mmCIF file of C-alpha atoms in Angstrom:
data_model
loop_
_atom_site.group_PDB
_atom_site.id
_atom_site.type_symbol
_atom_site.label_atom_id
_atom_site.label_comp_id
_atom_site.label_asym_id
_atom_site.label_seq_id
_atom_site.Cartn_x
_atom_site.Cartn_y
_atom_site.Cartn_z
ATOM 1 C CA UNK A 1 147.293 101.044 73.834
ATOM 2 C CA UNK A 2 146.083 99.940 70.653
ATOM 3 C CA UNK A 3 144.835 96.404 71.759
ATOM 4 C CA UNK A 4 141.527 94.901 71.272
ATOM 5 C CA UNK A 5 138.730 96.865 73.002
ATOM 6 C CA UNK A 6 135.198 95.805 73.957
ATOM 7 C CA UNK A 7 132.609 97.794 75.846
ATOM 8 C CA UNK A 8 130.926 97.103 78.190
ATOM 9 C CA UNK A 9 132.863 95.604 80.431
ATOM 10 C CA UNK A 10 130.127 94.309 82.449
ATOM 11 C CA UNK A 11 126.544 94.249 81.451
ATOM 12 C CA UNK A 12 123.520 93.431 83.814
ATOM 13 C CA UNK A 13 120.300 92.669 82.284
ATOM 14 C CA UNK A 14 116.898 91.464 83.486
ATOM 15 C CA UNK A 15 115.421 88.606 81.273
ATOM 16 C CA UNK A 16 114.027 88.987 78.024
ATOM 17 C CA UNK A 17 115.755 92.453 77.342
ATOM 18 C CA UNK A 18 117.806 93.173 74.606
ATOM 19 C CA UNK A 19 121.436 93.852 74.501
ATOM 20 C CA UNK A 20 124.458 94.907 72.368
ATOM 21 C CA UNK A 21 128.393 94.567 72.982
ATOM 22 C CA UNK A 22 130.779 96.329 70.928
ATOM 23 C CA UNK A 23 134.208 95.368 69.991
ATOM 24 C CA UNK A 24 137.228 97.532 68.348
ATOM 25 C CA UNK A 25 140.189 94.906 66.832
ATOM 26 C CA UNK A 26 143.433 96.053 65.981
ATOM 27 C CA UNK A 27 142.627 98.695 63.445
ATOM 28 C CA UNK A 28 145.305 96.825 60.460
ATOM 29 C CA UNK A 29 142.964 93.135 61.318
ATOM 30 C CA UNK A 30 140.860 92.159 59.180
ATOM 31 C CA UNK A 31 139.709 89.335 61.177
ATOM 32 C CA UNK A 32 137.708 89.192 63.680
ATOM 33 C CA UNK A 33 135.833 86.310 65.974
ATOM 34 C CA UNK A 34 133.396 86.202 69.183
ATOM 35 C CA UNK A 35 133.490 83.699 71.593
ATOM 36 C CA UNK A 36 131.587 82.644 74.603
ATOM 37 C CA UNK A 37 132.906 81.661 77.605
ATOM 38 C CA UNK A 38 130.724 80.086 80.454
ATOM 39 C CA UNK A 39 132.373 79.773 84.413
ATOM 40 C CA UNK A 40 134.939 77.140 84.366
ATOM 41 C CA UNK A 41 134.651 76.301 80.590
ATOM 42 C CA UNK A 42 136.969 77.627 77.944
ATOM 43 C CA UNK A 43 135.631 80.096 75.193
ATOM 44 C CA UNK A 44 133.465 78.458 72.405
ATOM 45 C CA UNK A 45 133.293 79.592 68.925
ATOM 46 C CA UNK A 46 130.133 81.759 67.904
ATOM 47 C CA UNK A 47 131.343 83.699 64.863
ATOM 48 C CA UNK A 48 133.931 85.192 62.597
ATOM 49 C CA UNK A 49 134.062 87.954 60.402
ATOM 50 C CA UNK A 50 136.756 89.102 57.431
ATOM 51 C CA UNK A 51 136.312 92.625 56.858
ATOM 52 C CA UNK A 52 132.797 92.945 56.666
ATOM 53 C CA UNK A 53 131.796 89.800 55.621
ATOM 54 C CA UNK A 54 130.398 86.960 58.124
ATOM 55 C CA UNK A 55 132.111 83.679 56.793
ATOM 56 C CA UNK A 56 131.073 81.067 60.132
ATOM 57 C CA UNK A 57 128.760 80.965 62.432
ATOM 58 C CA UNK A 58 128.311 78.225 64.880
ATOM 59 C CA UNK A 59 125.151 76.133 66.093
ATOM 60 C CA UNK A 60 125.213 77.828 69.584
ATOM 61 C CA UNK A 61 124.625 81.173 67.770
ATOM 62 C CA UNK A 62 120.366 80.784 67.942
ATOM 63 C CA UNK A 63 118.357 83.140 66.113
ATOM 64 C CA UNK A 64 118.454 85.406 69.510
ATOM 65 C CA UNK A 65 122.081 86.121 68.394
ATOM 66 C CA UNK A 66 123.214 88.534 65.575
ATOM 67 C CA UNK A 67 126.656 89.933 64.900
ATOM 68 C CA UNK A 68 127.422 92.815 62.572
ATOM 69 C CA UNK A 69 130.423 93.929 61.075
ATOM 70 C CA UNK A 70 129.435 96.619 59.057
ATOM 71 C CA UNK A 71 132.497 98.422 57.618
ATOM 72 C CA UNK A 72 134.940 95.958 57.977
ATOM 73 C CA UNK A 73 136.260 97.706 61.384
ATOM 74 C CA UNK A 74 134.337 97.617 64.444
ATOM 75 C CA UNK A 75 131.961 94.846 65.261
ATOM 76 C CA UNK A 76 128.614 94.408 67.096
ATOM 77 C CA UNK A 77 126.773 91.337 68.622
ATOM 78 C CA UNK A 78 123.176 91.688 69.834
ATOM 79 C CA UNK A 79 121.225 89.012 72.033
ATOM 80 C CA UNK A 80 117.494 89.455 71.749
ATOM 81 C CA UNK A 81 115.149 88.347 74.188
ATOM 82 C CA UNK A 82 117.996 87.245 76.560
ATOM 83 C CA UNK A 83 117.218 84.438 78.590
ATOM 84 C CA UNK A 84 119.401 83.546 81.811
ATOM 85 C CA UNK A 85 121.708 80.741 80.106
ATOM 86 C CA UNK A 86 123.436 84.144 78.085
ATOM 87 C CA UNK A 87 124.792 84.578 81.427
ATOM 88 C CA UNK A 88 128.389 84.436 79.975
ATOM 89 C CA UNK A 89 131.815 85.974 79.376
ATOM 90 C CA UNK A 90 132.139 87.482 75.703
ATOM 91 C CA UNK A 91 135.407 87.390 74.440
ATOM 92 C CA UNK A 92 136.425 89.371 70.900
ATOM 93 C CA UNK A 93 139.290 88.804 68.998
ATOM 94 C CA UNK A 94 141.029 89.883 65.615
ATOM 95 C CA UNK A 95 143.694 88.664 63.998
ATOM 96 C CA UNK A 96 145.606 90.051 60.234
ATOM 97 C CA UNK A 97 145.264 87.805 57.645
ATOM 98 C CA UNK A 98 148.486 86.065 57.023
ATOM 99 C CA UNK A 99 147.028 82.417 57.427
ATOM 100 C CA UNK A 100 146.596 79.683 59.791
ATOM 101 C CA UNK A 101 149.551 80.941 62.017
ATOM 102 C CA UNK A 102 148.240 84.083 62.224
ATOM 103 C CA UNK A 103 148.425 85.514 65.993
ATOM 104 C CA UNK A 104 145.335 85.965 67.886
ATOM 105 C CA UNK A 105 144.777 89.668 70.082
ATOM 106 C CA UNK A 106 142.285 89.160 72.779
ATOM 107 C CA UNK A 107 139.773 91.729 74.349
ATOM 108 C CA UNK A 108 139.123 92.235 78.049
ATOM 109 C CA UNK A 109 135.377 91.146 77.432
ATOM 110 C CA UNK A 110 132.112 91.675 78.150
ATOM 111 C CA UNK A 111 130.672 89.502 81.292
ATOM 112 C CA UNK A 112 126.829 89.592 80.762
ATOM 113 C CA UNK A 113 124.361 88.890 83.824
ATOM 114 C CA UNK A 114 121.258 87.884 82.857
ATOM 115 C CA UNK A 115 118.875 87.989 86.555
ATOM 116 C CA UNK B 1 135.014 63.181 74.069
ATOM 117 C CA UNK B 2 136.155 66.842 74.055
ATOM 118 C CA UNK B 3 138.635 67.410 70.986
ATOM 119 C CA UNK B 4 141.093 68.997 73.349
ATOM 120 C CA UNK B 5 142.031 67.922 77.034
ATOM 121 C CA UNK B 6 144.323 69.894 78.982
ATOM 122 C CA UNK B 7 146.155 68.544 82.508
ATOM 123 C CA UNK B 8 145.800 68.630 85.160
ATOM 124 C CA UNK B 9 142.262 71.047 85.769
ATOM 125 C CA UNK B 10 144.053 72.400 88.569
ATOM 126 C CA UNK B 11 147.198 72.991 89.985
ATOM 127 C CA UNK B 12 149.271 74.861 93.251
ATOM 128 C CA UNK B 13 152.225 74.876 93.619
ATOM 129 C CA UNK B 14 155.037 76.914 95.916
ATOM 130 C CA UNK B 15 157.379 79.692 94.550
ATOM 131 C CA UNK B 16 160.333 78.397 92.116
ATOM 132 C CA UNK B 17 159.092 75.134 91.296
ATOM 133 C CA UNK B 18 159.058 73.867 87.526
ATOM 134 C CA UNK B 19 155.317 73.812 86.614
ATOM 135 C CA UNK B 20 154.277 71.694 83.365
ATOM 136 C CA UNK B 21 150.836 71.862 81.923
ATOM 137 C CA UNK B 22 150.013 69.260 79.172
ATOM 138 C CA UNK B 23 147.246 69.872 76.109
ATOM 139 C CA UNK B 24 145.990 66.787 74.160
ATOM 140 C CA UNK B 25 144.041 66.723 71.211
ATOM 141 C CA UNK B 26 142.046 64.258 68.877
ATOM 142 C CA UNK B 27 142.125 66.360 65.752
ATOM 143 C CA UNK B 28 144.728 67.549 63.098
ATOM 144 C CA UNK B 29 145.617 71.191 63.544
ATOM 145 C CA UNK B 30 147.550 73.600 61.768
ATOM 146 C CA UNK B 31 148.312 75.465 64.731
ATOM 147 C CA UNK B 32 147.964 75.171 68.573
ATOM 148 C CA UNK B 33 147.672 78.354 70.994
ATOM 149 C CA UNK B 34 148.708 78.313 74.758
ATOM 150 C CA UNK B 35 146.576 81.432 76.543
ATOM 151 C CA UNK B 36 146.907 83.071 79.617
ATOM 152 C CA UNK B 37 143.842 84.412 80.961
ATOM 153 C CA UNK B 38 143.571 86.169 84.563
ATOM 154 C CA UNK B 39 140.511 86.873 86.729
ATOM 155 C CA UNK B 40 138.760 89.534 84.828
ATOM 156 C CA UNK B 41 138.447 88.057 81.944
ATOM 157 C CA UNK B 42 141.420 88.963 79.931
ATOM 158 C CA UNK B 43 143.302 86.784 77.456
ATOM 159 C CA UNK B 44 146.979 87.252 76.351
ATOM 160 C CA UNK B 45 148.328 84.724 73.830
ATOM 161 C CA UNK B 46 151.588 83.087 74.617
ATOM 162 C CA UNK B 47 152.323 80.793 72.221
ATOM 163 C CA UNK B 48 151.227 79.737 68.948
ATOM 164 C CA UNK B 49 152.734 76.585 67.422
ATOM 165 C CA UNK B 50 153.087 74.449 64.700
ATOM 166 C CA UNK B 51 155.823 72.303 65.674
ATOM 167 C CA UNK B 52 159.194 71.925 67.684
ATOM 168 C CA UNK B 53 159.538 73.898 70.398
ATOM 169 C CA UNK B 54 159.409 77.972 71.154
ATOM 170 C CA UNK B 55 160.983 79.955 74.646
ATOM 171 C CA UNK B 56 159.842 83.287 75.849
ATOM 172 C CA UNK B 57 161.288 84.204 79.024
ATOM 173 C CA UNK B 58 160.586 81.570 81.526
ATOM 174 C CA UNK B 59 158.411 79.927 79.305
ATOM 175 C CA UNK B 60 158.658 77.059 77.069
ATOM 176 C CA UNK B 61 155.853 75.345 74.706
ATOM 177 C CA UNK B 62 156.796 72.344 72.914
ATOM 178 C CA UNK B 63 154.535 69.878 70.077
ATOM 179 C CA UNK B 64 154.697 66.920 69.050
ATOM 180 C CA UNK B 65 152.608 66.374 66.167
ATOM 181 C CA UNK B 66 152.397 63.481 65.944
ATOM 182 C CA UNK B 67 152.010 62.470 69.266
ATOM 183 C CA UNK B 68 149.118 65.153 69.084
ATOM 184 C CA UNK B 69 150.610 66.198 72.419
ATOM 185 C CA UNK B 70 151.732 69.769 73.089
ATOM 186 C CA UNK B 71 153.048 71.279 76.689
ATOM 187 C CA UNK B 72 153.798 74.495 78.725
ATOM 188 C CA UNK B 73 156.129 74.448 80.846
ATOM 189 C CA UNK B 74 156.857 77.037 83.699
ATOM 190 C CA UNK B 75 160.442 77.607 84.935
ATOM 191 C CA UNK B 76 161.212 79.115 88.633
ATOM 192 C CA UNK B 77 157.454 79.989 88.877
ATOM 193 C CA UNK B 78 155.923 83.389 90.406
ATOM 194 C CA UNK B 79 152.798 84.097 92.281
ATOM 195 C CA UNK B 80 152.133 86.460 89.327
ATOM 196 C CA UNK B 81 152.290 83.023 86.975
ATOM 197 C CA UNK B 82 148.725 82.461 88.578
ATOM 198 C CA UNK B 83 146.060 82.325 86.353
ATOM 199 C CA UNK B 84 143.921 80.148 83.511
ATOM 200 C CA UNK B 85 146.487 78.595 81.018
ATOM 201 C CA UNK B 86 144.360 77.339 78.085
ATOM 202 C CA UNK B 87 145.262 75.105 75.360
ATOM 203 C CA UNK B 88 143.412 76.162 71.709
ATOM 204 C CA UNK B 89 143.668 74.297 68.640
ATOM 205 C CA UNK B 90 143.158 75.634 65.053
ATOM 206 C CA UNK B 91 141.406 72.306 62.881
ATOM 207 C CA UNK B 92 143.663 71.914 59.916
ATOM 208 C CA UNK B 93 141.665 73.029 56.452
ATOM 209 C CA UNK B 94 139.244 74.795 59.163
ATOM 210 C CA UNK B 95 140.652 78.303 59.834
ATOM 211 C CA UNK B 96 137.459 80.350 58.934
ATOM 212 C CA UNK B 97 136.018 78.696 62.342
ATOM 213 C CA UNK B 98 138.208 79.668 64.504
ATOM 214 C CA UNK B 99 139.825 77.715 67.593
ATOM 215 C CA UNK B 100 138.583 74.861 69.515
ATOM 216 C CA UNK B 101 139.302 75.267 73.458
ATOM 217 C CA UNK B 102 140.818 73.551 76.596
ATOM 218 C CA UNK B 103 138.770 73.908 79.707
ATOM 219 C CA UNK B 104 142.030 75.543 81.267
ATOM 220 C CA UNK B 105 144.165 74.523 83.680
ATOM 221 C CA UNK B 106 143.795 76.770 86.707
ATOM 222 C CA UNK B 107 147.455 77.337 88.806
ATOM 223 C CA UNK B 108 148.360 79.015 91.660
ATOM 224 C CA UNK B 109 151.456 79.654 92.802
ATOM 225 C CA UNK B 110 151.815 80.225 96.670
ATOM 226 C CA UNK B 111 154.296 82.436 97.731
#
């Protein structure tokens, strides 16, 4: 399966650690986003990437946040200092760039736990 | 206001019957996604749409723009049909951010 991958799966951290999720798109997508999805909510938008370059990045994306990119393929996102409102699902996704209608892969996720 | 309400938050329903879910938005789009995510996390895109109507199997998403309406319908539904069906919405001249989410509709389907 060639789908999106992200690793961890599952991440449990104590408070004020730092941590990193990885995610693999499609290896022909040159797009790629992160969203954030809290219990009951739908994802929100934190940032996008085309190849290597980070075009948007969203208010909820605090200084504690930084995302990486940094040969167009695989992409990182680090939380410093995590603080228990992280406590979230992390959702990657790429897409090729053919436009607006372009469709949308999903990864599995990360689910963070911050105690 | 959120920019995209989905109906109803939560839904059961018994093996077989004809299951709509409805999405309504407040923006123009260029596209609208319907998603299927299951416990674990996982998202699968169903649908994406710009306008009319698309079928897959026993599933059919239909838009009207300019009603700013778009559903997902469910025909002779499954106990495997459970799961989150979210409604996402891609702003029109906004593509570089991304999609703006549904809170989901969460159905079950007893057997």
């Amino acid at each position: 399966d060639t789908g999106v991958s992200q690793n961890p799966r599952h991440k449990i951290t104590k408070r004020g650690q730092n941590v990193t999720f990885r995610c693999d798109p499609i290896s022909e997508h040159n797009r790629l986003y992160w969203y954030r999805q809290t219990l009951g909510q739908g994802p929100e938008f934190l940032t996008y990437f085309q190849n290597e370059a980070q075009l948007e990045k969203s208010r909820l994306l605090s200084d504690r946040f930084s995302a990486e990119r940094p040969k167009g393929s695989f992409s990182t996102l680090e939380i410093q200092r995590t603080e228990q409102g992280d406590s979230a699902m992390y959702l990657c996704a790429s897409s090729p760039n053919r436009g607006p209608n372009s469709p949308l892969h999903f990864g599995n996720g990360t689910r963070l736990t911050v105690t | 206001k959120n920019e995209v309400e989905q109906s109803p938050q939560n839904l059961t329903a018994q093996e077989g019957e004809f299951i709509t879910i409805n999405c309504s938005y407040s923006v123009g789009i260029s596209a609208l996604h319907w998603l299927q995510q299951h416990p674990g996390g996982g998202i699968v895109s169903l649908f994406m749409l710009s306008s009319g109507k698309k079928k897959h199997g026993r599933l059919i998403a239909t838009i009207n723009i300019q009603e700013k309406h778009s559903s997902l319908h469910i025909t002779a539904s499954h106990p495997r049909d459970s799961a989150v069906y979210i409604c996402a919405v891609l702003h029109s001249g906004g593509g570089a951010d991304g999609l703006t989410f549904g809170k989901g509709t969460h159905l079950i389907i007893q057997p």
